[in-house]
Structures are given as C-alpha cells and as structure tokens.
mmCIF file of C-alpha atoms in Angstrom:
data_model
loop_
_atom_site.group_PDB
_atom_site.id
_atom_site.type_symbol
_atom_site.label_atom_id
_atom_site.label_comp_id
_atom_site.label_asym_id
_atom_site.label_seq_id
_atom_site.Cartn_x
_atom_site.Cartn_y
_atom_site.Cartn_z
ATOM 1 C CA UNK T 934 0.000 0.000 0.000
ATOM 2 C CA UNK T 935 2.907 2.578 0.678
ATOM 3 C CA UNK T 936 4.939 1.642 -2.152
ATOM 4 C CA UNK T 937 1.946 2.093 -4.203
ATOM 5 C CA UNK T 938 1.127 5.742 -2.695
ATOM 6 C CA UNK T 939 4.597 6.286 -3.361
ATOM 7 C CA UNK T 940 4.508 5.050 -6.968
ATOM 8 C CA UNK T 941 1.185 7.585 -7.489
ATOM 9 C CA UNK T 942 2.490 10.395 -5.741
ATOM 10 C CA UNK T 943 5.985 10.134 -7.675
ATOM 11 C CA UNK T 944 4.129 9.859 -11.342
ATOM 12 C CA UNK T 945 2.023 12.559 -10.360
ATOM 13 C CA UNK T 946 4.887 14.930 -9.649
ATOM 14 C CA UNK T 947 6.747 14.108 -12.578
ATOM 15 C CA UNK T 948 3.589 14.242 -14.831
ATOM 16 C CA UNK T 949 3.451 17.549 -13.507
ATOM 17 C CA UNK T 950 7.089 18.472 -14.389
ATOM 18 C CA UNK T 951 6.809 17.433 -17.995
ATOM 19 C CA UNK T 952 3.584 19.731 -17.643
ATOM 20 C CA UNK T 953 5.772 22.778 -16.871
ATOM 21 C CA UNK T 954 7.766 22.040 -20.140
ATOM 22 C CA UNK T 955 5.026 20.895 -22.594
ATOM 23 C CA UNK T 956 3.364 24.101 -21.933
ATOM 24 C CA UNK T 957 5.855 25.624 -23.706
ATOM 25 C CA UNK T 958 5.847 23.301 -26.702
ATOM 26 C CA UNK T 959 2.239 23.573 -27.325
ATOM 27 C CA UNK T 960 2.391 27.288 -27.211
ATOM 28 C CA UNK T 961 5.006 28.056 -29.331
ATOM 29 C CA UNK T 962 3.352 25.857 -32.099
ATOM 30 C CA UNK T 963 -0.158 27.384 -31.622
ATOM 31 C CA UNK T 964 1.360 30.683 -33.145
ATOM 32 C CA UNK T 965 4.109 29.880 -34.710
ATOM 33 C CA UNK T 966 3.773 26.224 -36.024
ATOM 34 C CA UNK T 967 7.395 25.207 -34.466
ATOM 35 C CA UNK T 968 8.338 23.026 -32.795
ATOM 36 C CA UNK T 969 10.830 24.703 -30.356
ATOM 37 C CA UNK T 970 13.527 22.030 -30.520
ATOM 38 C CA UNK T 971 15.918 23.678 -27.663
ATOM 39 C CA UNK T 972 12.987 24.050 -25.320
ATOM 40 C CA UNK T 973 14.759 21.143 -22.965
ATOM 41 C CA UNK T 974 18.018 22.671 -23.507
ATOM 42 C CA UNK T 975 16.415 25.846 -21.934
ATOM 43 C CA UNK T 976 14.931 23.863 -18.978
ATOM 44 C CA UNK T 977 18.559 22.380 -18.933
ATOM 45 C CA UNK T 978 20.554 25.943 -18.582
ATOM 46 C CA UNK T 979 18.036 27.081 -16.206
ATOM 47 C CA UNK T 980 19.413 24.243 -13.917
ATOM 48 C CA UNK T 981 23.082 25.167 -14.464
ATOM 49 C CA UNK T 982 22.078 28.746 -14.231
ATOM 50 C CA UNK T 983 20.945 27.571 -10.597
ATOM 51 C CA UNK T 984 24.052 25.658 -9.980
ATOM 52 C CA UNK T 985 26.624 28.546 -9.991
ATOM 53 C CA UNK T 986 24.274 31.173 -8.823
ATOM 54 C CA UNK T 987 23.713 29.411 -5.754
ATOM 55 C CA UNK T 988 27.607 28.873 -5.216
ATOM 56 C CA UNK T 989 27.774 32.859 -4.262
ATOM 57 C CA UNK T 990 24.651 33.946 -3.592
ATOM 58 C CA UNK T 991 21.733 32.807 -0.902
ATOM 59 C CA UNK T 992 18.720 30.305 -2.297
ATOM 60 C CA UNK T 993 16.501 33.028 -1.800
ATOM 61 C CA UNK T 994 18.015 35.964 -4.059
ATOM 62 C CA UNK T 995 19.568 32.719 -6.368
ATOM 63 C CA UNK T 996 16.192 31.240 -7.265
ATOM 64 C CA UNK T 997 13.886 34.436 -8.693
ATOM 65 C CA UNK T 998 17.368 35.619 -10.642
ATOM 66 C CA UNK T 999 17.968 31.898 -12.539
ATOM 67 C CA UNK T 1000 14.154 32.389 -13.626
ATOM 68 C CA UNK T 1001 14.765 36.473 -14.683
ATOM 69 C CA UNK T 1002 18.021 34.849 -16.327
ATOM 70 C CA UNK T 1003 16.363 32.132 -17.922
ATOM 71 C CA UNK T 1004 13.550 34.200 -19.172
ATOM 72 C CA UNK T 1005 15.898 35.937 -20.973
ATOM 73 C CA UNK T 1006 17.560 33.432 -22.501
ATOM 74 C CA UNK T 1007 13.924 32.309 -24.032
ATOM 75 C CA UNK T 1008 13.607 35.999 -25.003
ATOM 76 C CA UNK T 1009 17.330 36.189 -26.424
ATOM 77 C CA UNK T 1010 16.802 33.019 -28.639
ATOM 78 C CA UNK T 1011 13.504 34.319 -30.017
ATOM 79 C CA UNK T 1012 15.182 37.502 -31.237
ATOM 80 C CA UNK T 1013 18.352 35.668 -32.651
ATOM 81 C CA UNK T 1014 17.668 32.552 -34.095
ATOM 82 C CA UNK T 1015 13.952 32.548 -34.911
ATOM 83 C CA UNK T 1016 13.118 36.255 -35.809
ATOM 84 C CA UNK T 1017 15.344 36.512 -38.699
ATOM 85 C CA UNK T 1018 13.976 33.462 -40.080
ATOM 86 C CA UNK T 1019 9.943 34.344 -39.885
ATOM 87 C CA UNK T 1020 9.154 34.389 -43.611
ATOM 88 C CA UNK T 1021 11.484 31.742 -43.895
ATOM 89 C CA UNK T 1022 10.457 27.949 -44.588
ATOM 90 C CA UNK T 1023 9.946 25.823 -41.836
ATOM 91 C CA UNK T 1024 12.106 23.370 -42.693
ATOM 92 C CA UNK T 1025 14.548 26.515 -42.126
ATOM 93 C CA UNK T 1026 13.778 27.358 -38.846
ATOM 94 C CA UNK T 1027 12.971 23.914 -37.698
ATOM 95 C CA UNK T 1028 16.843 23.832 -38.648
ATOM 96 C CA UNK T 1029 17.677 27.085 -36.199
ATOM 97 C CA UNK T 1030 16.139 25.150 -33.583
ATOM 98 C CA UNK T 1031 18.571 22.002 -33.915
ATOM 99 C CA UNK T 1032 21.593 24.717 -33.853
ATOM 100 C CA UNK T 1033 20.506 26.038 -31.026
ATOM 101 C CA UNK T 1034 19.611 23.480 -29.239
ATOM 102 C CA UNK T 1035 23.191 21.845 -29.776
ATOM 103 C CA UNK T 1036 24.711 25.377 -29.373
ATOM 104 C CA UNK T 1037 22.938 25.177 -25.234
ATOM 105 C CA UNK T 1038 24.205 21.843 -25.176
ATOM 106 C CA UNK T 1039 27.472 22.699 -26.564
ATOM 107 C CA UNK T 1040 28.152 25.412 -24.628
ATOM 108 C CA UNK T 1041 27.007 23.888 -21.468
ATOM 109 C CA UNK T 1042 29.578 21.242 -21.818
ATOM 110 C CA UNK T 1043 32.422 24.124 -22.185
ATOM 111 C CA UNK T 1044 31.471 25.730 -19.150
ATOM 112 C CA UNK T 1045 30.858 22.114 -16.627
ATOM 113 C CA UNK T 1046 33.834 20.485 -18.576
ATOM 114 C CA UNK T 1047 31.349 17.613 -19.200
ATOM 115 C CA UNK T 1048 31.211 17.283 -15.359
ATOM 116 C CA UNK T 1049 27.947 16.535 -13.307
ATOM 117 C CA UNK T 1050 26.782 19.678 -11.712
ATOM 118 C CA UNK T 1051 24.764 19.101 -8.209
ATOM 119 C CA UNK T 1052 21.707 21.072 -7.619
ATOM 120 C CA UNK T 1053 21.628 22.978 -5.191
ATOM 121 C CA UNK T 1054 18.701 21.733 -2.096
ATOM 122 C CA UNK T 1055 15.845 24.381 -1.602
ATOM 123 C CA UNK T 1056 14.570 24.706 1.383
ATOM 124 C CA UNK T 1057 10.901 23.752 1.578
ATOM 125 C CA UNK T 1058 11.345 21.952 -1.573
ATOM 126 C CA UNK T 1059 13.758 19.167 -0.241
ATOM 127 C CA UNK T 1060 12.507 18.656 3.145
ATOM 128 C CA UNK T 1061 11.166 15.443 4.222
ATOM 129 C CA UNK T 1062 6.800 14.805 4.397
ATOM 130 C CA UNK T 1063 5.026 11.863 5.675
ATOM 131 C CA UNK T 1064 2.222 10.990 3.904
ATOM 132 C CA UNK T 1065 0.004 7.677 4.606
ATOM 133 C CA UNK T 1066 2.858 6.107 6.095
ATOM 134 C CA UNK T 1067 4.978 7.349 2.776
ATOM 135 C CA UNK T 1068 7.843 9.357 3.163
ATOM 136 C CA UNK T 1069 8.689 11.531 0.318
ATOM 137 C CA UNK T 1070 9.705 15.370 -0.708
ATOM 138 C CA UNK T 1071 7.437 18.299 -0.298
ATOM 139 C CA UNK T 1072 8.671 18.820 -3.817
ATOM 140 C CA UNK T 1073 6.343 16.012 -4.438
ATOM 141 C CA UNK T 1074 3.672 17.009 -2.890
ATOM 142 C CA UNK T 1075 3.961 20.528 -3.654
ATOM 143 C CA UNK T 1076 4.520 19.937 -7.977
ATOM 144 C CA UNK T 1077 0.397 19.118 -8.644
ATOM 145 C CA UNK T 1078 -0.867 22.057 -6.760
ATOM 146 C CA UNK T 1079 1.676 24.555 -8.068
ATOM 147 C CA UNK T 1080 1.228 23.297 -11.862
ATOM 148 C CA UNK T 1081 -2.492 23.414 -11.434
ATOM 149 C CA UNK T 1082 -2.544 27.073 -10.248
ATOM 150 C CA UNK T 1083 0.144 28.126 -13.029
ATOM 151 C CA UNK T 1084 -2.192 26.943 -15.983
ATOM 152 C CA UNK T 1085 -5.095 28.341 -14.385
ATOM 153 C CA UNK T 1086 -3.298 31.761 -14.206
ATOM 154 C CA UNK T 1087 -1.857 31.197 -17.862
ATOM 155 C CA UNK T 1088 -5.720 30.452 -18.507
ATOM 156 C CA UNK T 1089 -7.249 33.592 -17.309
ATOM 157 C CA UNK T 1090 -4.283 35.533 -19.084
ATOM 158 C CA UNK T 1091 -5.261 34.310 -22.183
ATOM 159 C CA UNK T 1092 -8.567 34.119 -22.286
ATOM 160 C CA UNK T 1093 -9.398 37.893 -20.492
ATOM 161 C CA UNK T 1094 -6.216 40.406 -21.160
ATOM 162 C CA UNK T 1095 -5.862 41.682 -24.521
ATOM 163 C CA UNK T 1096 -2.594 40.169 -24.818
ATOM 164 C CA UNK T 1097 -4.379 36.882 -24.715
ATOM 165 C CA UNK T 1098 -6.963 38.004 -26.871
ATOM 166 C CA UNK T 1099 -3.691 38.870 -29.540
ATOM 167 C CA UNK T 1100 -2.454 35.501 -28.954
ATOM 168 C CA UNK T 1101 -5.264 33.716 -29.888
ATOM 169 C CA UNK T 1102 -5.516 35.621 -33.004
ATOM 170 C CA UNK T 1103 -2.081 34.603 -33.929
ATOM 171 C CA UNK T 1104 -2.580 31.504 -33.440
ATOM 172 C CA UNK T 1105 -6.328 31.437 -35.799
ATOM 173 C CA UNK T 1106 -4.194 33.179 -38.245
ATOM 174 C CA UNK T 1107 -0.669 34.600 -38.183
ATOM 175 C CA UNK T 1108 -1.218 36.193 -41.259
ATOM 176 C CA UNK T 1109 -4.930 38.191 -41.009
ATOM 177 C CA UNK T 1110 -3.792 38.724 -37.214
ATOM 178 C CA UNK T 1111 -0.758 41.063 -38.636
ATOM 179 C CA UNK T 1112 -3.087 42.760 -41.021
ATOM 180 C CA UNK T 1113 -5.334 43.616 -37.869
ATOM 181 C CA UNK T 1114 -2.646 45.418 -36.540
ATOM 182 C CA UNK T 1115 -1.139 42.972 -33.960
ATOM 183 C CA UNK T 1116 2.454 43.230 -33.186
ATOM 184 C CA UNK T 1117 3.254 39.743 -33.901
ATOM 185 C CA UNK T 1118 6.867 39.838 -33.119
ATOM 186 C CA UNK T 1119 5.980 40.825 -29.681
ATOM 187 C CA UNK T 1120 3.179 38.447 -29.778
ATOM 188 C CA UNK T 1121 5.887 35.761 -30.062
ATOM 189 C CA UNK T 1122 8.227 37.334 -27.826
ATOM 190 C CA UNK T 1123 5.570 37.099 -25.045
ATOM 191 C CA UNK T 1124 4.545 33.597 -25.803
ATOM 192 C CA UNK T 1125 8.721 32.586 -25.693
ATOM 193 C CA UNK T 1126 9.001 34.532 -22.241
ATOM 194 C CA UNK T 1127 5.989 32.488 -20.773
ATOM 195 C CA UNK T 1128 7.200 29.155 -22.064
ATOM 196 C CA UNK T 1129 10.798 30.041 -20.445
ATOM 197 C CA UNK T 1130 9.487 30.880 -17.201
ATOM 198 C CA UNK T 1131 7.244 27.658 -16.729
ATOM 199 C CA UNK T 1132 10.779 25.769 -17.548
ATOM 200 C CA UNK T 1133 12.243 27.242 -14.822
ATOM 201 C CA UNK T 1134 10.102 26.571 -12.591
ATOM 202 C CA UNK T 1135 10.244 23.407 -13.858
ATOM 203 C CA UNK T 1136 13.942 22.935 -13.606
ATOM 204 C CA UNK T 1137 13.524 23.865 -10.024
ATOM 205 C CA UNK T 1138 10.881 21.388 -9.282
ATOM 206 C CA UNK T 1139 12.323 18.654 -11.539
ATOM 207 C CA UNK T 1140 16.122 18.779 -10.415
ATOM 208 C CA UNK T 1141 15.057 18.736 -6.406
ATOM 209 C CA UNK T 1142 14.252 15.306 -7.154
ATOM 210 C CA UNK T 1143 17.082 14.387 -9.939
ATOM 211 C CA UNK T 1144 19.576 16.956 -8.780
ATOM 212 C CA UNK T 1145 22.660 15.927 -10.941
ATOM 213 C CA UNK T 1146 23.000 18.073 -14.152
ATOM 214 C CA UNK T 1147 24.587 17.160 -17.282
ATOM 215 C CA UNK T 1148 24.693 18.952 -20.412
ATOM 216 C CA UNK T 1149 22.110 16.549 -22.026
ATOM 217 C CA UNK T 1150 19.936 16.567 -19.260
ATOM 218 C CA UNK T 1151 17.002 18.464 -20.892
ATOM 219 C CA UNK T 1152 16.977 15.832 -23.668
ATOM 220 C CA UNK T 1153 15.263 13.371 -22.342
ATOM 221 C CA UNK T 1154 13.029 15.544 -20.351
ATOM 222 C CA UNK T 1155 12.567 17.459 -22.963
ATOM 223 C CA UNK T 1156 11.176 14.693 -25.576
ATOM 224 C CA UNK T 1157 8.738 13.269 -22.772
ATOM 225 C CA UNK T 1158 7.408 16.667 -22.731
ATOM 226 C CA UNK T 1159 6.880 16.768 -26.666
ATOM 227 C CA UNK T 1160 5.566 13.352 -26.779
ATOM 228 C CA UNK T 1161 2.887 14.480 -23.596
ATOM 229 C CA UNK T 1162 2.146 18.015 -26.030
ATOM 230 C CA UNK T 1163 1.605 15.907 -28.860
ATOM 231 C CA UNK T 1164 -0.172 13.305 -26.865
ATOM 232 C CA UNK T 1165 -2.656 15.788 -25.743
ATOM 233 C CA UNK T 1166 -2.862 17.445 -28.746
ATOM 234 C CA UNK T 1167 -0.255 20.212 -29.863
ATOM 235 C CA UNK T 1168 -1.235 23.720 -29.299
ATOM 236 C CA UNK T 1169 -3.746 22.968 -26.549
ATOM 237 C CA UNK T 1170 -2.743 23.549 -22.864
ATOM 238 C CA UNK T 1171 -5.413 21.334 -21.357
ATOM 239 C CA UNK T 1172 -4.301 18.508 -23.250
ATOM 240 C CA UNK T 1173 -0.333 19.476 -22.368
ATOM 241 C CA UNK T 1174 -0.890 18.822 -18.726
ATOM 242 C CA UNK T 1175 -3.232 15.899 -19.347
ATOM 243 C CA UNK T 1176 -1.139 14.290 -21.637
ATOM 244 C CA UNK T 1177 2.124 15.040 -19.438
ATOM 245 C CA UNK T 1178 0.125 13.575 -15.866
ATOM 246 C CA UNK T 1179 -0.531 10.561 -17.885
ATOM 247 C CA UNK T 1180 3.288 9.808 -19.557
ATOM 248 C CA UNK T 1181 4.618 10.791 -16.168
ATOM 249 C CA UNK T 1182 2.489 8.290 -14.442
ATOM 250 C CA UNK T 1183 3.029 5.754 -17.225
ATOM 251 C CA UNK T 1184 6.957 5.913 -16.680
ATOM 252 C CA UNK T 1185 6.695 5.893 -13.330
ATOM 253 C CA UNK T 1186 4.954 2.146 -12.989
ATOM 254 C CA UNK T 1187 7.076 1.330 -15.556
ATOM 255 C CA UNK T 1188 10.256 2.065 -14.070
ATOM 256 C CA UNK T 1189 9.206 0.386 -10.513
ATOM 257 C CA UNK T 1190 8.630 -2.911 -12.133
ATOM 258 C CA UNK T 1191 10.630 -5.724 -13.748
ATOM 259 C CA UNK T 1192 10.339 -4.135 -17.376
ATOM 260 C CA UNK T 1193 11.940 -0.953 -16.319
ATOM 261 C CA UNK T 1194 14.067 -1.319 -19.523
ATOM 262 C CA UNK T 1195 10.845 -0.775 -22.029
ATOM 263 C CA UNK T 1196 9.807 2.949 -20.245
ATOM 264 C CA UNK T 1197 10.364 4.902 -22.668
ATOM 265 C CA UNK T 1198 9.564 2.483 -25.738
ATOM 266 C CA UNK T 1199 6.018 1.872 -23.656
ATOM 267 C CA UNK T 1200 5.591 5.951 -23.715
ATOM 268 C CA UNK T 1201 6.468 5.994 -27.595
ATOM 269 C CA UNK T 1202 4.219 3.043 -28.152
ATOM 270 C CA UNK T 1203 1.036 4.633 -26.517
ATOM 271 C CA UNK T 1204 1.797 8.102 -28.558
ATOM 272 C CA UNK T 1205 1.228 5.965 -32.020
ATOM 273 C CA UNK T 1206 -1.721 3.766 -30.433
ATOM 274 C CA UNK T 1207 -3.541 7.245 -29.181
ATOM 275 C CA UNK T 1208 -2.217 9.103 -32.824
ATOM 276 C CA UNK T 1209 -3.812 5.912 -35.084
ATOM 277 C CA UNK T 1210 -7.090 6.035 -33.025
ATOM 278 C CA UNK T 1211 -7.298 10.203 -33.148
ATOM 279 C CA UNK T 1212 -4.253 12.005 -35.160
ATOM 280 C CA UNK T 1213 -4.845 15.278 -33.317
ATOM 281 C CA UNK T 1214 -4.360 13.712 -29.863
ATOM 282 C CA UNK T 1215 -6.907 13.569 -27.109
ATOM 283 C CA UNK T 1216 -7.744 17.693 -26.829
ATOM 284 C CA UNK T 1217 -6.262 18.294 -30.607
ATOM 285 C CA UNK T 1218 -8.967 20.373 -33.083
ATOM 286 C CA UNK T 1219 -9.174 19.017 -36.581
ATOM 287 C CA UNK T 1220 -7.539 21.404 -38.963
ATOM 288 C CA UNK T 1221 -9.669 22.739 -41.880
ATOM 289 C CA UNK T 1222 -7.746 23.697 -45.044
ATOM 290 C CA UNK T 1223 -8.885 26.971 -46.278
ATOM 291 C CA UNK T 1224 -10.340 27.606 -49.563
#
C-alpha cells in the first residue's frame, strides 16, 4: 500500500514536471507552427544557471534571478535565431532550432567540462513529508498544486487580457492577425518569455528530485514533454498537462517494475496507439484547409 502511494504520488509529480515544459511546446506551435527544438536545452541551462548562482549567492536571491536569467535566454533566442527566419520555410527554422539546441548543449559542456553539476537543495522543496505512512519530498507534494494554479493563471491571461486576446488571433491566423494590426513579433516574444518561465520553474521542481546536471539533461526531459504536447494534442494547454500527468504516471509504474528497460519504448508506443485512433491527440482540433 505505501509503495503504491509512493509510486502515485511520484508519477504525479513528474507528470506535472513534464507539464511545466510541454506548456511551452504547445504554445510556441499554436502561433508559430514550431516546434521549439531547444525548449529542454532551456529547462537544462536554467538548472546550471541555478548551480553557480547558488555557489555565491543565498537560495533566496539565487532562485527568482535563474528564472529572470532564464527568461531571458527564451527571449534572447527568439530575437536571434527565430526572428530573422519568420518568412522563412519551416524546414529553415525547424533547422535554427537544432543549432541552437546543440549550441545550449554545446556550450554547457564548455562551461561544466562535461562534469555533473549538483543542484543545489531548496529549502521547503527538499525537506522530508510523511504521507500515509509514505515518506517523500514536499517537492512532491507541492509539484500538482503549483502546476495546477500556473495553468489556471496562464488560462485567465489568455482568455481575459488583450494580450491573450492577440495571442489567440495569432494563433487562428498569423497572417490576417498582422493585417489587424497585432504586433506579432511581440506576440511571439511574449509567448517565448511564458514558455521560459514555466521551464524554470520546472527545472527547479524537476532537479530537487534528480539533482545531478549534465549537459544533455534536458533531452530526455525534454522529448517526454513533446511526446505528452503531442499526446494531448499540440497547441492545446489542457491537453499538455493531461497528456504530461498521464506519460509521467506511465513511466513511473514502468520504471518500478521488472520491465523498467521498455519505459520509454512503452511511452512511444502509446503516442502511435492514441495518434492511429485520433491524429490530433486527445484535446487536438481538426484542422480545416482553407479555400
């Protein structure tokens, strides 16, 4: 019964992890029909950005920097590898996206020398909770309730400011949505600074439970995400976090039992078996080709 509480509340937190990340998948491919390829590497740097502010400055003035730092990062990348490139193919800028995601990677290795990078613990985050007999990290406890309020805040912004209002536009149609007199580019900027900052959150969350840091360590994390966006349905935050709850979950009961091995093929495998049944995933609208 504990290990099984444990199992739950572990998938759970992950799930919502993957949430944090996905998020900024779907977005960016509502407006701008990318997929955001270093969107993990981000996540990744935000940990590392953690790492050495923390060495010389307290947890409490480290934390809110690494996610102003991070945020601009998302806002730099925008500007310099994707801007240039908006009237550009996709294939093009689909391109950018692999540079810069092996640019983060890349560059990340230069700085650590390759070398595992410990995160740093957070107080509140790390300590120790008894639940049901279960002992785990408020982290744990604390990732569900702290997703759930973030995409019910991201909700109301888009649905009742009139930046909201512009991103929905742009994501109906980029190209009317200009003529209408939207500033797209800072349209896009906005949706990139969103998508940044739920990363770092989500680095912070994700690497108080898996606090060694690599340079590839937003790969994997990263994918899972994309597979939960695309799971749910690309471009819809509802199905995001559904879709990420559910791999999260998945690859936790996975990895507790014998067939540990087959996590990740398992997650893969019930991405094609939901995409045969209904190609837009479970919240995904049916595109209508214009005439």
């Amino acid at each position: 019964m504990q290990y099984g509480i444990s199992i739950l509340l572990s998938g759970i937190s992950l799930g919502g992890q993957y949430a944090l990340i996905a998020i900024g998948y779907t977005m960016v491919y509502g407006i701008l029909r990318l997929i955001n390829f270093a969107h993990g590497d981000v996540f990744m740097a935000a940990g590392l950005i953690m790492v050495y502010l923390s060495a010389s400055l307290p947890i409490g003035v480290a934390l809110p920097l690494m996610i102003l730092l991070t945020v601009l990062l998302g806002y730099v990348i925008e500007r310099a590898a994707y801007k240039p490139l908006r009237s550009a193919p996709r294939m093009s800028v689909m391109i950018s996206a692999i540079g810069v995601s092996y640019l983060l990677q890349n560059l990340a290795t230069y700085i650590t020398g390759g070398l595992p990078q410990m995160y740093p613990s957070l107080p509140g985050l790390s300590s120790q909770i008894t639940i049901a007999g279960t002992s785990t990290k408020m982290v744990t406890v604390i990732t569900p309730f702290l997703v759930v309020a973030l995409v019910v805040v991201l909700t109301q912004l888009i649905n009742h400011t009139k930046i909201g209002m512009a991103m929905r536009a742009a994501s109906r149609d980029f190209e009317t949505a200009q003529l209408m007199g939207i500033k797209i580019n800072n349209i896009i900027s906005f949706t990139f600074v969103i998508g940044s900052f739920l990363a770092a959150v989500g680095s912070a969350l994700y690497f108080t439970n898996y606090p060694s840091i690599v340079p590839l360590s937003g790969s994997l994390p990263g994918l899972r995400a994309f597979v939960a966006a695309v799971f749910g349905g690309i471009g819809s935050i509802p199905g995001a976090v559904v879709g990420a709850f559910l791999i999260g979950l998945s690859e936790t009961v996975i990895k507790s039992s014998n067939w540990s091995v087959f996590s990740d093929a398992f997650t893969f495998a019930l991405l094609i078996i939901i995409l045969v049944v209904k190609p837009t995933g479970l919240f995904g609208e049916k595109s209508t080709d214009k005439v």
